């Protein structure tokens, strides 16, 4: 059955070389879909068992955890993929430089800095920024458990370099969401304080980050070349900056809504945003397989190989995303109603976010191209511009239009960064990554 489906997709796209890409990305896609489904189950459980106010606090904490993971990870996660895809650093399960062990040291030091920073800023964030005193207990545990979510963020992605896509999908998407769901149910059954949900969230991801950290330590080291901390950070820091600003551009709306509107408004918006962003499952699954291949082709100066792989990936993403977005828009009200009647207020948000994600899908893997081909600094600049636009638009549009204004700001900034990347890729590689029949 699986071979038959693969054959049909190949026939539809008219490219016989797609089988391996579909197979590997399909492995990640399947697990990400399951994980995403489970994430909606635990979101549904929180909204129905604890209410939109608690989910609003969980949403703010979750976004802060994600941002801290991006910022204090220092781009090491992406740098590991790039370095691991280069045979002079890593091949056949053997490390030829100390890039893995030095990256681990960087994350250990960075996690300590993260703990101190969050603990010192806890009161300011609670009282002056978000004006929500209940958030204090959430932030205490975010600071104490920073090593866990940083380990997961930094090291799990290296599984894609090793070609272990099933394990990557399990560790990154499937198992953690099972753990979060179980913890939500335990919190309700034993009547634990709501902030225990965040403890469970971090533990569910962090344990698999630690397992992967240990597995990296066990990789044999046979030094062929030397690499210093400065060289790793020189490569990773632009990626960290671009990832941070890309994150800010993606989640500014939630953070600013948290500061400007009620917890209920944040909860409604975040549910609609999560539903509208489901297309990212498809994009991320294909990009997971694509990133190491782009890096390897670039190392071998095979620019034509990059172009062909990007075209394949864009076709797969676009053909899968378009019907998905149409279904989300058509059935938006019954989908949102599953989380409670109050969440129907987010229907326009869902439409706007879905359209933005469709454009993102059809733009191709432009961010991956720049990060994997030594143009990470240019990608960093594009993300900074996009993030600034998003912040400014959110400030004015939220005041005027509420959650719909936040969605419009997200749409515009998403269009901007993709257009800038598309033009740059055309200039440097002489092809458009955008979908075409």
mmCIF file of N, CA, C and O in Angstrom, residues 182-256:
data_model
loop_
_atom_site.group_PDB
_atom_site.id
_atom_site.type_symbol
_atom_site.label_atom_id
_atom_site.label_comp_id
_atom_site.label_asym_id
_atom_site.label_seq_id
_atom_site.Cartn_x
_atom_site.Cartn_y
_atom_site.Cartn_z
ATOM 1 N N UNK A 182 -0.093 13.137 29.357
ATOM 2 C CA UNK A 182 -0.189 12.399 30.617
ATOM 3 C C UNK A 182 -0.059 13.340 31.812
ATOM 4 O O UNK A 182 -0.779 13.200 32.810
ATOM 5 N N UNK A 183 0.825 14.311 31.714
ATOM 6 C CA UNK A 183 1.031 15.234 32.825
ATOM 7 C C UNK A 183 -0.180 16.132 33.042
ATOM 8 O O UNK A 183 -0.544 16.446 34.184
ATOM 9 N N UNK A 184 -0.822 16.573 31.962
ATOM 10 C CA UNK A 184 -2.037 17.390 32.088
ATOM 11 C C UNK A 184 -3.122 16.615 32.818
ATOM 12 O O UNK A 184 -3.798 17.135 33.724
ATOM 13 N N UNK A 185 -3.285 15.361 32.432
ATOM 14 C CA UNK A 185 -4.300 14.516 33.078
ATOM 15 C C UNK A 185 -3.963 14.263 34.540
ATOM 16 O O UNK A 185 -4.860 14.252 35.409
ATOM 17 N N UNK A 186 -2.679 14.073 34.854
ATOM 18 C CA UNK A 186 -2.266 13.883 36.245
ATOM 19 C C UNK A 186 -2.526 15.142 37.073
ATOM 20 O O UNK A 186 -2.955 15.053 38.238
ATOM 21 N N UNK A 187 -2.260 16.299 36.479
ATOM 22 C CA UNK A 187 -2.514 17.565 37.180
ATOM 23 C C UNK A 187 -3.990 17.705 37.540
ATOM 24 O O UNK A 187 -4.338 18.162 38.643
ATOM 25 N N UNK A 188 -4.845 17.313 36.612
ATOM 26 C CA UNK A 188 -6.282 17.415 36.868
ATOM 27 C C UNK A 188 -6.738 16.380 37.900
ATOM 28 O O UNK A 188 -7.491 16.702 38.828
ATOM 29 N N UNK A 189 -6.255 15.147 37.759
ATOM 30 C CA UNK A 189 -6.697 14.055 38.636
ATOM 31 C C UNK A 189 -6.250 14.276 40.081
ATOM 32 O O UNK A 189 -7.023 14.087 41.024
ATOM 33 N N UNK A 190 -4.994 14.707 40.266
ATOM 34 C CA UNK A 190 -4.460 14.905 41.624
ATOM 35 C C UNK A 190 -4.624 16.340 42.111
ATOM 36 O O UNK A 190 -4.155 16.685 43.196
ATOM 37 N N UNK A 191 -5.274 17.188 41.273
ATOM 38 C CA UNK A 191 -5.537 18.589 41.627
ATOM 39 C C UNK A 191 -4.245 19.348 41.952
ATOM 40 O O UNK A 191 -4.179 20.142 42.898
ATOM 41 N N UNK A 192 -3.219 19.083 41.161
ATOM 42 C CA UNK A 192 -1.975 19.838 41.303
ATOM 43 C C UNK A 192 -2.187 21.264 40.792
ATOM 44 O O UNK A 192 -3.069 21.516 39.965
ATOM 45 N N UNK A 193 -1.372 22.225 41.244
ATOM 46 C CA UNK A 193 -1.472 23.599 40.725
ATOM 47 C C UNK A 193 -1.257 23.622 39.211
ATOM 48 O O UNK A 193 -0.465 22.825 38.681
ATOM 49 N N UNK A 194 -1.925 24.515 38.488
ATOM 50 C CA UNK A 194 -1.816 24.548 37.025
ATOM 51 C C UNK A 194 -0.398 24.705 36.487
ATOM 52 O O UNK A 194 -0.090 24.220 35.399
ATOM 53 N N UNK A 195 0.484 25.379 37.272
ATOM 54 C CA UNK A 195 1.841 25.583 36.759
ATOM 55 C C UNK A 195 2.627 24.275 36.668
ATOM 56 O O UNK A 195 3.689 24.219 36.035
ATOM 57 N N UNK A 196 2.109 23.201 37.278
ATOM 58 C CA UNK A 196 2.737 21.891 37.127
ATOM 59 C C UNK A 196 2.686 21.412 35.668
ATOM 60 O O UNK A 196 3.470 20.558 35.263
ATOM 61 N N UNK A 197 1.761 21.978 34.902
ATOM 62 C CA UNK A 197 1.670 21.616 33.478
ATOM 63 C C UNK A 197 2.970 21.978 32.762
ATOM 64 O O UNK A 197 3.468 21.217 31.922
ATOM 65 N N UNK A 198 3.539 23.152 33.109
ATOM 66 C CA UNK A 198 4.787 23.574 32.483
ATOM 67 C C UNK A 198 5.947 22.684 32.922
ATOM 68 O O UNK A 198 6.848 22.379 32.131
ATOM 69 N N UNK A 199 5.945 22.263 34.172
ATOM 70 C CA UNK A 199 6.979 21.331 34.632
ATOM 71 C C UNK A 199 6.925 20.059 33.795
ATOM 72 O O UNK A 199 7.947 19.555 33.312
ATOM 73 N N UNK A 200 5.705 19.534 33.602
ATOM 74 C CA UNK A 200 5.536 18.335 32.792
ATOM 75 C C UNK A 200 5.937 18.558 31.350
ATOM 76 O O UNK A 200 6.525 17.669 30.707
ATOM 77 N N UNK A 201 5.633 19.736 30.821
ATOM 78 C CA UNK A 201 5.987 20.077 29.441
ATOM 79 C C UNK A 201 7.504 20.020 29.244
ATOM 80 O O UNK A 201 8.007 19.396 28.300
ATOM 81 N N UNK A 202 8.247 20.662 30.160
ATOM 82 C CA UNK A 202 9.703 20.701 30.034
ATOM 83 C C UNK A 202 10.315 19.319 30.242
ATOM 84 O O UNK A 202 11.217 18.902 29.505
ATOM 85 N N UNK A 203 9.819 18.591 31.237
ATOM 86 C CA UNK A 203 10.346 17.253 31.502
ATOM 87 C C UNK A 203 10.106 16.314 30.314
ATOM 88 O O UNK A 203 10.968 15.498 29.970
ATOM 89 N N UNK A 204 8.938 16.436 29.694
ATOM 90 C CA UNK A 204 8.579 15.540 28.595
ATOM 91 C C UNK A 204 9.511 15.695 27.408
ATOM 92 O O UNK A 204 9.833 14.729 26.714
ATOM 93 N N UNK A 205 9.958 16.926 27.160
ATOM 94 C CA UNK A 205 10.922 17.145 26.082
ATOM 95 C C UNK A 205 12.356 16.923 26.561
ATOM 96 O O UNK A 205 13.176 16.322 25.868
ATOM 97 N N UNK A 206 12.651 17.418 27.750
ATOM 98 C CA UNK A 206 14.023 17.427 28.241
ATOM 99 C C UNK A 206 14.651 16.068 28.407
ATOM 100 O O UNK A 206 15.850 15.893 28.163
ATOM 101 N N UNK A 207 13.872 15.078 28.822
ATOM 102 C CA UNK A 207 14.439 13.748 29.045
ATOM 103 C C UNK A 207 15.023 13.167 27.758
ATOM 104 O O UNK A 207 16.067 12.510 27.770
ATOM 105 N N UNK A 208 14.396 13.464 26.626
ATOM 106 C CA UNK A 208 14.898 12.950 25.349
ATOM 107 C C UNK A 208 16.092 13.770 24.864
ATOM 108 O O UNK A 208 16.951 13.266 24.143
ATOM 109 N N UNK A 209 16.143 15.037 25.267
ATOM 110 C CA UNK A 209 17.328 15.838 24.982
ATOM 111 C C UNK A 209 18.545 15.305 25.717
ATOM 112 O O UNK A 209 19.643 15.236 25.163
ATOM 113 N N UNK A 210 18.358 14.892 26.974
ATOM 114 C CA UNK A 210 19.463 14.337 27.752
ATOM 115 C C UNK A 210 19.926 12.989 27.192
ATOM 116 O O UNK A 210 21.119 12.689 27.168
ATOM 117 N N UNK A 211 18.960 12.179 26.754
ATOM 118 C CA UNK A 211 19.317 10.891 26.147
ATOM 119 C C UNK A 211 20.182 11.116 24.910
ATOM 120 O O UNK A 211 21.198 10.433 24.705
ATOM 121 N N UNK A 212 19.806 12.095 24.093
ATOM 122 C CA UNK A 212 20.570 12.384 22.882
ATOM 123 C C UNK A 212 21.935 12.973 23.222
ATOM 124 O O UNK A 212 22.932 12.683 22.555
ATOM 125 N N UNK A 213 22.002 13.797 24.270
ATOM 126 C CA UNK A 213 23.283 14.355 24.702
ATOM 127 C C UNK A 213 24.268 13.239 25.053
ATOM 128 O O UNK A 213 25.427 13.258 24.641
ATOM 129 N N UNK A 214 23.786 12.254 25.800
ATOM 130 C CA UNK A 214 24.637 11.121 26.188
ATOM 131 C C UNK A 214 25.105 10.343 24.959
ATOM 132 O O UNK A 214 26.261 9.929 24.873
ATOM 133 N N UNK A 215 24.200 10.167 23.993
ATOM 134 C CA UNK A 215 24.570 9.412 22.785
ATOM 135 C C UNK A 215 25.634 10.148 21.971
ATOM 136 O O UNK A 215 26.488 9.518 21.340
ATOM 137 N N UNK A 216 25.618 11.483 21.988
ATOM 138 C CA UNK A 216 26.638 12.253 21.270
ATOM 139 C C UNK A 216 28.003 12.123 21.947
ATOM 140 O O UNK A 216 29.040 12.072 21.285
ATOM 141 N N UNK A 217 27.992 12.075 23.277
ATOM 142 C CA UNK A 217 29.246 11.914 24.020
ATOM 143 C C UNK A 217 29.909 10.582 23.670
ATOM 144 O O UNK A 217 31.137 10.466 23.627
ATOM 145 N N UNK A 218 29.076 9.573 23.377
ATOM 146 C CA UNK A 218 29.597 8.234 23.098
ATOM 147 C C UNK A 218 30.135 8.071 21.674
ATOM 148 O O UNK A 218 30.753 7.058 21.359
ATOM 149 N N UNK A 219 29.907 9.049 20.806
ATOM 150 C CA UNK A 219 30.407 8.950 19.425
ATOM 151 C C UNK A 219 31.937 8.969 19.426
ATOM 152 O O UNK A 219 32.546 9.872 20.023
ATOM 153 N N UNK A 220 32.587 7.994 18.782
ATOM 154 C CA UNK A 220 34.062 7.935 18.776
ATOM 155 C C UNK A 220 34.672 9.183 18.143
ATOM 156 O O UNK A 220 34.153 9.709 17.159
ATOM 157 N N UNK A 221 35.763 9.617 18.727
ATOM 158 C CA UNK A 221 36.474 10.789 18.212
ATOM 159 C C UNK A 221 37.850 10.375 17.695
ATOM 160 O O UNK A 221 38.683 9.870 18.450
ATOM 161 N N UNK A 222 38.065 10.543 16.392
ATOM 162 C CA UNK A 222 39.370 10.308 15.783
ATOM 163 C C UNK A 222 39.761 11.593 15.060
ATOM 164 O O UNK A 222 39.354 11.840 13.928
ATOM 165 N N UNK A 223 40.504 12.417 15.756
ATOM 166 C CA UNK A 223 40.789 13.759 15.261
ATOM 167 C C UNK A 223 41.537 13.748 13.934
ATOM 168 O O UNK A 223 42.573 13.119 13.799
ATOM 169 N N UNK A 224 40.944 14.449 12.978
ATOM 170 C CA UNK A 224 41.601 14.658 11.697
ATOM 171 C C UNK A 224 41.966 16.117 11.541
ATOM 172 O O UNK A 224 43.029 16.470 11.055
ATOM 173 N N UNK A 225 41.050 16.970 11.984
ATOM 174 C CA UNK A 225 41.282 18.408 11.947
ATOM 175 C C UNK A 225 40.858 18.997 13.285
ATOM 176 O O UNK A 225 40.115 18.381 14.053
ATOM 177 N N UNK A 226 41.337 20.185 13.571
ATOM 178 C CA UNK A 226 40.966 20.850 14.821
ATOM 179 C C UNK A 226 39.911 21.915 14.549
ATOM 180 O O UNK A 226 39.850 22.479 13.456
ATOM 181 N N UNK A 227 39.095 22.143 15.538
ATOM 182 C CA UNK A 227 38.089 23.200 15.453
ATOM 183 C C UNK A 227 37.956 23.830 16.831
ATOM 184 O O UNK A 227 37.916 23.131 17.844
ATOM 185 N N UNK A 228 37.933 25.140 16.884
ATOM 186 C CA UNK A 228 37.876 25.846 18.155
ATOM 187 C C UNK A 228 36.480 26.341 18.479
ATOM 188 O O UNK A 228 35.584 26.344 17.634
ATOM 189 N N UNK A 229 36.297 26.751 19.714
ATOM 190 C CA UNK A 229 35.019 27.311 20.142
ATOM 191 C C UNK A 229 34.656 28.543 19.319
ATOM 192 O O UNK A 229 33.493 28.746 18.954
ATOM 193 N N UNK A 230 35.671 29.347 19.018
ATOM 194 C CA UNK A 230 35.434 30.566 18.249
ATOM 195 C C UNK A 230 34.896 30.247 16.865
ATOM 196 O O UNK A 230 33.988 30.926 16.367
ATOM 197 N N UNK A 231 35.421 29.190 16.244
ATOM 198 C CA UNK A 231 34.979 28.805 14.905
ATOM 199 C C UNK A 231 33.531 28.302 14.928
ATOM 200 O O UNK A 231 32.742 28.615 14.030
ATOM 201 N N UNK A 232 33.207 27.524 15.954
ATOM 202 C CA UNK A 232 31.830 27.019 16.081
ATOM 203 C C UNK A 232 30.857 28.170 16.289
ATOM 204 O O UNK A 232 29.812 28.259 15.639
ATOM 205 N N UNK A 233 31.223 29.085 17.189
ATOM 206 C CA UNK A 233 30.339 30.216 17.498
ATOM 207 C C UNK A 233 30.246 31.189 16.323
ATOM 208 O O UNK A 233 29.201 31.813 16.112
ATOM 209 N N UNK A 234 31.327 31.312 15.560
ATOM 210 C CA UNK A 234 31.280 32.174 14.381
ATOM 211 C C UNK A 234 30.279 31.651 13.360
ATOM 212 O O UNK A 234 29.597 32.421 12.674
ATOM 213 N N UNK A 235 30.186 30.325 13.276
ATOM 214 C CA UNK A 235 29.216 29.704 12.377
ATOM 215 C C UNK A 235 27.812 29.749 12.959
ATOM 216 O O UNK A 235 26.842 30.042 12.251
ATOM 217 N N UNK A 236 27.685 29.468 14.264
ATOM 218 C CA UNK A 236 26.368 29.296 14.874
ATOM 219 C C UNK A 236 25.675 30.606 15.239
ATOM 220 O O UNK A 236 24.449 30.693 15.192
ATOM 221 N N UNK A 237 26.458 31.629 15.611
ATOM 222 C CA UNK A 237 25.841 32.863 16.121
ATOM 223 C C UNK A 237 24.920 33.552 15.106
ATOM 224 O O UNK A 237 23.810 33.961 15.464
ATOM 225 N N UNK A 238 25.329 33.705 13.833
ATOM 226 C CA UNK A 238 24.374 34.280 12.868
ATOM 227 C C UNK A 238 23.097 33.450 12.752
ATOM 228 O O UNK A 238 22.011 33.994 12.560
ATOM 229 N N UNK A 239 23.238 32.121 12.868
ATOM 230 C CA UNK A 239 22.065 31.249 12.825
ATOM 231 C C UNK A 239 21.179 31.474 14.041
ATOM 232 O O UNK A 239 19.952 31.429 13.951
ATOM 233 N N UNK A 240 21.815 31.692 15.209
ATOM 234 C CA UNK A 240 21.051 31.991 16.421
ATOM 235 C C UNK A 240 20.283 33.298 16.270
ATOM 236 O O UNK A 240 19.109 33.388 16.626
ATOM 237 N N UNK A 241 20.964 34.302 15.739
ATOM 238 C CA UNK A 241 20.309 35.605 15.571
ATOM 239 C C UNK A 241 19.136 35.498 14.598
ATOM 240 O O UNK A 241 18.040 36.014 14.869
ATOM 241 N N UNK A 242 19.362 34.811 13.469
ATOM 242 C CA UNK A 242 18.281 34.670 12.494
ATOM 243 C C UNK A 242 17.139 33.842 13.075
ATOM 244 O O UNK A 242 15.958 34.184 12.897
ATOM 245 N N UNK A 243 17.464 32.769 13.806
ATOM 246 C CA UNK A 243 16.424 31.945 14.426
ATOM 247 C C UNK A 243 15.657 32.736 15.477
ATOM 248 O O UNK A 243 14.436 32.607 15.598
ATOM 249 N N UNK A 244 16.380 33.564 16.252
ATOM 250 C CA UNK A 244 15.732 34.360 17.291
ATOM 251 C C UNK A 244 14.758 35.361 16.693
ATOM 252 O O UNK A 244 13.621 35.493 17.144
ATOM 253 N N UNK A 245 15.222 36.065 15.658
ATOM 254 C CA UNK A 245 14.347 37.064 15.056
ATOM 255 C C UNK A 245 13.227 36.422 14.243
ATOM 256 O O UNK A 245 12.135 36.977 14.143
ATOM 257 N N UNK A 246 13.505 35.246 13.666
ATOM 258 C CA UNK A 246 12.440 34.520 12.991
ATOM 259 C C UNK A 246 11.386 34.082 14.000
ATOM 260 O O UNK A 246 10.185 34.152 13.740
ATOM 261 N N UNK A 247 11.862 33.653 15.157
ATOM 262 C CA UNK A 247 10.946 33.278 16.234
ATOM 263 C C UNK A 247 10.154 34.488 16.706
ATOM 264 O O UNK A 247 8.933 34.421 16.909
ATOM 265 N N UNK A 248 10.857 35.600 16.908
ATOM 266 C CA UNK A 248 10.181 36.834 17.340
ATOM 267 C C UNK A 248 9.119 37.221 16.325
ATOM 268 O O UNK A 248 7.994 37.594 16.683
ATOM 269 N N UNK A 249 9.482 37.119 15.042
ATOM 270 C CA UNK A 249 8.527 37.458 13.989
ATOM 271 C C UNK A 249 7.318 36.537 14.013
ATOM 272 O O UNK A 249 6.191 36.966 13.745
ATOM 273 N N UNK A 250 7.550 35.264 14.370
ATOM 274 C CA UNK A 250 6.460 34.288 14.387
ATOM 275 C C UNK A 250 5.595 34.388 15.629
ATOM 276 O O UNK A 250 4.390 34.130 15.586
ATOM 277 N N UNK A 251 6.221 34.759 16.767
ATOM 278 C CA UNK A 251 5.507 34.697 18.043
ATOM 279 C C UNK A 251 5.359 36.051 18.736
ATOM 280 O O UNK A 251 4.894 36.116 19.875
ATOM 281 N N UNK A 252 5.765 37.131 18.061
ATOM 282 C CA UNK A 252 5.576 38.460 18.637
ATOM 283 C C UNK A 252 4.118 38.690 18.984
ATOM 284 O O UNK A 252 3.786 39.285 20.016
ATOM 285 N N UNK A 253 3.229 38.205 18.096
ATOM 286 C CA UNK A 253 1.802 38.412 18.315
ATOM 287 C C UNK A 253 1.341 37.830 19.651
ATOM 288 O O UNK A 253 0.629 38.479 20.416
ATOM 289 N N UNK A 254 1.779 36.596 19.965
ATOM 290 C CA UNK A 254 1.360 35.973 21.220
ATOM 291 C C UNK A 254 1.924 36.731 22.417
ATOM 292 O O UNK A 254 1.213 36.995 23.397
ATOM 293 N N UNK A 255 3.206 37.104 22.347
ATOM 294 C CA UNK A 255 3.833 37.816 23.454
ATOM 295 C C UNK A 255 3.203 39.194 23.666
ATOM 296 O O UNK A 255 2.941 39.606 24.802
ATOM 297 N N UNK A 256 2.949 39.908 22.557
ATOM 298 C CA UNK A 256 2.357 41.245 22.696
ATOM 299 C C UNK A 256 0.888 41.176 23.086
ATOM 300 O O UNK A 256 0.391 42.028 23.819
#
